[in-house]
Amino acid sequence: NAGVTQTPKFRILKIGQSMTLQCTQDMNHNYMYWYRQDPGMGLKLIYYSVGAGITDKGEVPNGYNVSRSTTEDFPLRLELAAPSQTSVYFCASSYTRRGSAEAFFGQGTRLTVV
Amino acid sequence: AQTVTQSQPEMSVQEAETVTLSCTYDTSESDYYLFWYKQPPSRQMILVIRQEAYKQQNATENRFSVNFQKAAKSFSLKISDSQLGDAAMYFCAYRSPTYNNNDMRFGAGTRLTVKP
């Protein structure tokens, strides 16, 4: 059981470049999330999705876009990369919106913008 | 918005000893959910334990237990019989039960070192 798979694991971007972080889950979860983790900080929510075709902004959405065309995939798009987007990005999914539901995380993507 | 504070950036413990990691949170809600996640060097976030605020009994998972003090808004994690594999970053997280807010708020984390 693969769980939540993120690609790539590492990436270096130049300022102004664009890229897509891929996220796939094989648990048939409706709810998916993108977080960023900055050094010395907890995870902050960028975007989330409650099902195919439905996405919404989290706490720090500026500079990012998402789409959810299938239940399995939830890619995160960075347009015009900036040094402030240097971070570790985590994709997560959960089965239900019940508050006690566990979120399953991918292994993260370490992105450096230079 | 709810905030989660972990006041110990780093902690260390001797193998086989017990260590307690602190977490406090700020909320005006009466019902909510609390979590401890472990992040080893592999970066994979792994759920350690969770607590529902309406349950007075402290959650326990094998060597891991919590001390949930609702009035004090405190949610500490106790690791007993520490093992080398427990070395990791530990994050405390809060989730609101509000239907339209599915955001999990995380603390800044505590780095735990286990000494052999």
Short mmCIF file of C-alpha atoms in Angstrom, two decimals:
data_model
loop_
_atom_site.label_atom_id
_atom_site.label_comp_id
_atom_site.label_asym_id
_atom_site.label_seq_id
_atom_site.Cartn_x
_atom_site.Cartn_y
_atom_site.Cartn_z
CA ASN A 1 0.00 0.00 0.00
CA ALA A 2 1.78 3.14 -1.24
CA GLY A 3 -0.33 5.67 0.73
CA VAL A 4 0.50 9.25 -0.28
CA THR A 5 3.23 9.65 -2.89
CA GLN A 6 4.91 12.95 -3.69
CA THR A 7 7.29 13.74 -6.51
CA PRO A 8 9.92 15.04 -6.77
CA LYS A 9 11.65 14.66 -3.40
CA PHE A 10 14.08 17.51 -4.08
CA ARG A 11 14.11 20.38 -6.54
CA ILE A 12 16.08 23.56 -7.13
CA LEU A 13 14.31 26.31 -9.05
CA LYS A 14 15.53 29.63 -10.33
CA ILE A 15 13.58 32.75 -9.48
CA GLY A 16 10.70 33.19 -11.91
CA GLN A 17 10.53 29.55 -12.99
CA SER A 18 7.41 27.46 -12.59
CA MET A 19 6.88 23.89 -11.50
CA THR A 20 4.26 21.41 -10.40
CA LEU A 21 4.57 19.27 -7.31
CA GLN A 22 2.77 16.00 -7.82
CA CYS A 23 0.73 14.21 -5.17
CA THR A 24 -1.11 10.91 -5.54
CA GLN A 25 -2.92 8.83 -2.96
CA ASP A 26 -4.25 5.30 -3.37
CA MET A 27 -6.51 5.19 -0.29
CA ASN A 28 -9.59 6.60 -2.02
CA HIS A 29 -9.60 9.57 0.35
CA ASN A 30 -11.83 12.49 -0.54
CA TYR A 31 -9.87 15.05 1.45
CA MET A 32 -6.44 16.18 0.40
CA TYR A 33 -4.16 18.97 1.61
CA TRP A 34 -0.98 20.81 0.79
CA TYR A 35 1.18 22.15 3.60
CA ARG A 36 4.50 23.94 3.72
CA GLN A 37 7.01 23.60 6.51
CA ASP A 38 9.52 26.37 7.08
CA PRO A 39 12.53 25.92 9.40
CA GLY A 40 11.56 26.25 13.06
CA MET A 41 7.90 26.47 12.16
CA GLY A 42 5.00 24.10 12.12
CA LEU A 43 3.16 23.10 8.98
CA LYS A 44 0.92 25.70 7.39
CA LEU A 45 -1.98 24.89 5.11
CA ILE A 46 -1.69 26.17 1.54
CA TYR A 47 -4.74 24.64 -0.15
CA TYR A 48 -7.12 21.80 0.48
CA SER A 49 -9.70 19.82 -1.43
CA VAL A 50 -12.82 18.04 -0.24
CA GLY A 51 -13.30 16.06 -3.42
CA ALA A 52 -12.71 16.00 -7.14
CA GLY A 53 -13.41 19.40 -8.63
CA ILE A 54 -13.55 21.22 -5.27
CA THR A 55 -10.63 23.15 -3.82
CA ASP A 56 -10.26 25.98 -1.34
CA LYS A 57 -7.58 28.23 0.07
CA GLY A 58 -5.81 27.59 3.31
CA GLU A 59 -3.75 29.92 5.45
CA VAL A 60 -0.94 30.73 2.96
CA PRO A 61 -2.25 30.35 -0.64
CA ASN A 62 -0.50 33.27 -2.35
CA GLY A 63 1.80 32.20 -5.17
CA TYR A 64 0.25 28.76 -5.54
CA ASN A 65 -2.51 27.09 -7.48
CA VAL A 66 -4.11 23.66 -7.25
CA SER A 67 -6.49 21.47 -9.18
CA ARG A 68 -8.32 18.25 -8.37
CA SER A 69 -9.54 16.47 -11.47
CA THR A 70 -9.51 13.00 -9.90
CA THR A 71 -9.86 11.60 -6.40
CA GLU A 72 -6.29 10.31 -6.51
CA ASP A 73 -4.33 13.36 -7.67
CA PHE A 74 -3.86 16.81 -6.16
CA PRO A 75 -1.01 18.70 -7.87
CA LEU A 76 0.35 21.99 -6.52
CA ARG A 77 1.49 24.55 -9.05
CA LEU A 78 4.08 27.23 -8.32
CA GLU A 79 4.04 30.12 -10.79
CA LEU A 80 6.93 32.59 -10.86
CA ALA A 81 8.93 31.01 -8.07
CA ALA A 82 10.28 33.35 -5.39
CA PRO A 83 12.92 32.79 -2.66
CA SER A 84 10.12 33.03 -0.07
CA GLN A 85 8.77 29.76 -1.47
CA THR A 86 11.88 27.87 -0.39
CA SER A 87 10.40 25.30 1.97
CA VAL A 88 9.49 21.66 2.45
CA TYR A 89 6.09 20.84 0.98
CA PHE A 90 3.85 18.09 2.27
CA CYS A 91 0.80 16.57 0.70
CA ALA A 92 -1.68 14.78 2.96
CA SER A 93 -5.01 13.03 2.72
CA SER A 94 -7.74 11.87 5.06
CA TYR A 95 -10.80 9.69 4.73
CA THR A 96 -13.32 11.89 6.44
CA ARG A 97 -13.87 15.40 7.71
CA ARG A 98 -14.45 14.10 11.23
CA GLY A 99 -12.12 15.96 13.49
CA SER A 100 -10.40 12.89 14.90
CA ALA A 101 -9.55 11.50 11.48
CA GLU A 102 -5.88 10.81 10.90
CA ALA A 103 -4.14 12.67 8.11
CA PHE A 104 -1.70 10.56 6.09
CA PHE A 105 1.32 12.43 4.80
CA GLY A 106 3.68 12.02 1.89
CA GLN A 107 7.44 12.20 2.41
CA GLY A 108 7.68 15.79 1.39
CA THR A 109 9.39 17.79 -1.35
CA ARG A 110 12.32 20.00 -0.43
CA LEU A 111 12.21 23.01 -2.75
CA THR A 112 14.94 25.62 -2.98
CA VAL A 113 14.45 28.78 -5.03
CA VAL A 114 17.69 30.55 -5.95
CA ALA B 1 -7.64 31.56 15.03
CA GLN B 2 -6.38 28.79 17.22
CA THR B 3 -2.68 28.74 18.01
CA VAL B 4 -0.48 25.89 19.17
CA THR B 5 2.70 26.49 21.18
CA GLN B 6 5.52 24.06 21.80
CA SER B 7 7.88 25.84 24.17
CA GLN B 8 10.72 23.30 23.98
CA PRO B 9 12.62 23.54 20.67
CA GLU B 10 14.88 20.66 21.73
CA MET B 11 14.80 17.91 24.31
CA SER B 12 17.05 14.98 25.04
CA VAL B 13 16.53 11.76 26.95
CA GLN B 14 18.63 8.79 27.90
CA GLU B 15 17.66 5.51 26.33
CA ALA B 16 15.11 3.62 28.49
CA GLU B 17 14.21 6.79 30.41
CA THR B 18 11.00 8.82 30.27
CA VAL B 19 10.58 12.22 28.65
CA THR B 20 7.65 14.63 28.46
CA LEU B 21 7.10 17.05 25.59
CA SER B 22 4.94 20.09 26.25
CA CYS B 23 2.17 21.61 24.14
CA THR B 24 -0.29 24.37 24.91
CA TYR B 25 -2.99 25.79 22.69
CA ASP B 26 -5.34 28.69 22.55
CA THR B 27 -8.99 28.22 21.62
CA SER B 28 -12.47 29.41 22.50
CA GLU B 29 -14.06 26.18 21.34
CA SER B 30 -15.27 23.59 23.79
CA ASP B 31 -14.89 20.60 21.51
CA TYR B 32 -11.83 19.90 19.39
CA TYR B 33 -9.18 17.31 18.60
CA LEU B 34 -5.52 17.16 19.47
CA PHE B 35 -2.74 15.16 17.86
CA TRP B 36 0.92 14.35 18.26
CA TYR B 37 2.82 13.61 15.05
CA LYS B 38 6.36 12.28 14.79
CA GLN B 39 8.67 13.33 11.96
CA PRO B 40 11.83 11.20 11.75
CA PRO B 41 14.77 12.13 9.49
CA SER B 42 12.95 10.50 6.59
CA ARG B 43 10.50 13.47 6.83
CA GLN B 44 7.47 11.18 6.87
CA MET B 45 4.88 12.52 9.31
CA ILE B 46 3.51 9.70 11.44
CA LEU B 47 0.57 9.91 13.82
CA VAL B 48 1.63 9.02 17.36
CA ILE B 49 -1.50 9.62 19.37
CA ARG B 50 -4.74 11.62 19.32
CA GLN B 51 -7.16 12.96 21.92
CA GLU B 52 -10.74 14.12 21.65
CA ALA B 53 -11.44 17.04 23.95
CA TYR B 54 -14.78 15.71 25.16
CA LYS B 55 -13.09 12.59 26.49
CA GLN B 56 -11.68 13.08 29.97
CA GLN B 57 -9.58 9.94 29.84
CA ASN B 58 -6.04 10.48 28.63
CA ALA B 59 -5.15 8.61 25.44
CA THR B 60 -2.49 5.92 25.53
CA GLU B 61 -0.70 4.06 22.74
CA ASN B 62 1.84 1.56 24.05
CA ARG B 63 4.80 3.61 25.36
CA PHE B 64 3.16 6.90 24.42
CA SER B 65 0.60 8.65 26.61
CA VAL B 66 -0.76 12.14 26.95
CA ASN B 67 -1.61 14.38 29.86
CA PHE B 68 -4.62 16.36 28.67
CA GLN B 69 -5.54 19.28 30.90
CA LYS B 70 -8.51 20.95 29.23
CA ALA B 71 -8.87 23.84 31.63
CA ALA B 72 -5.19 24.67 31.31
CA LYS B 73 -5.29 24.05 27.54
CA SER B 74 -2.33 21.76 27.85
CA PHE B 75 -1.58 18.55 25.93
CA SER B 76 1.76 17.01 26.84
CA LEU B 77 3.22 13.80 25.40
CA LYS B 78 5.00 11.32 27.63
CA ILE B 79 7.33 8.77 26.08
CA SER B 80 8.24 5.92 28.40
CA ASP B 81 11.17 3.54 28.00
CA SER B 82 12.63 5.76 25.27
CA GLN B 83 14.22 3.99 22.32
CA LEU B 84 16.76 5.18 19.77
CA GLY B 85 14.02 5.04 17.14
CA ASP B 86 12.05 7.67 19.03
CA ALA B 87 14.54 10.33 17.97
CA ALA B 88 12.61 12.71 15.73
CA MET B 89 10.77 16.02 15.52
CA TYR B 90 7.46 15.91 17.35
CA PHE B 91 4.60 18.16 16.37
CA CYS B 92 1.51 18.94 18.37
CA ALA B 93 -1.58 19.76 16.31
CA TYR B 94 -5.07 21.11 16.91
CA ARG B 95 -8.14 20.54 14.78
CA SER B 96 -11.43 22.36 15.10
CA PRO B 97 -14.69 20.42 14.75
CA THR B 98 -16.18 23.27 12.71
CA TYR B 99 -17.52 21.78 9.51
CA ASN B 100 -16.10 24.39 7.19
CA ASN B 101 -12.73 24.53 8.86
CA ASN B 102 -10.77 21.38 8.34
CA ASP B 103 -7.44 23.02 8.98
CA MET B 104 -5.06 21.30 11.36
CA ARG B 105 -2.95 23.86 13.24
CA PHE B 106 0.58 22.75 14.08
CA GLY B 107 3.06 23.86 16.69
CA ALA B 108 6.67 24.65 15.74
CA GLY B 109 7.88 21.24 16.89
CA THR B 110 10.26 19.77 19.46
CA ARG B 111 13.38 17.96 18.35
CA LEU B 112 13.94 14.89 20.55
CA THR B 113 17.37 13.33 20.84
CA VAL B 114 17.77 9.91 22.43
CA LYS B 115 21.18 9.18 23.92
CA PRO B 116 22.41 5.57 24.05
#
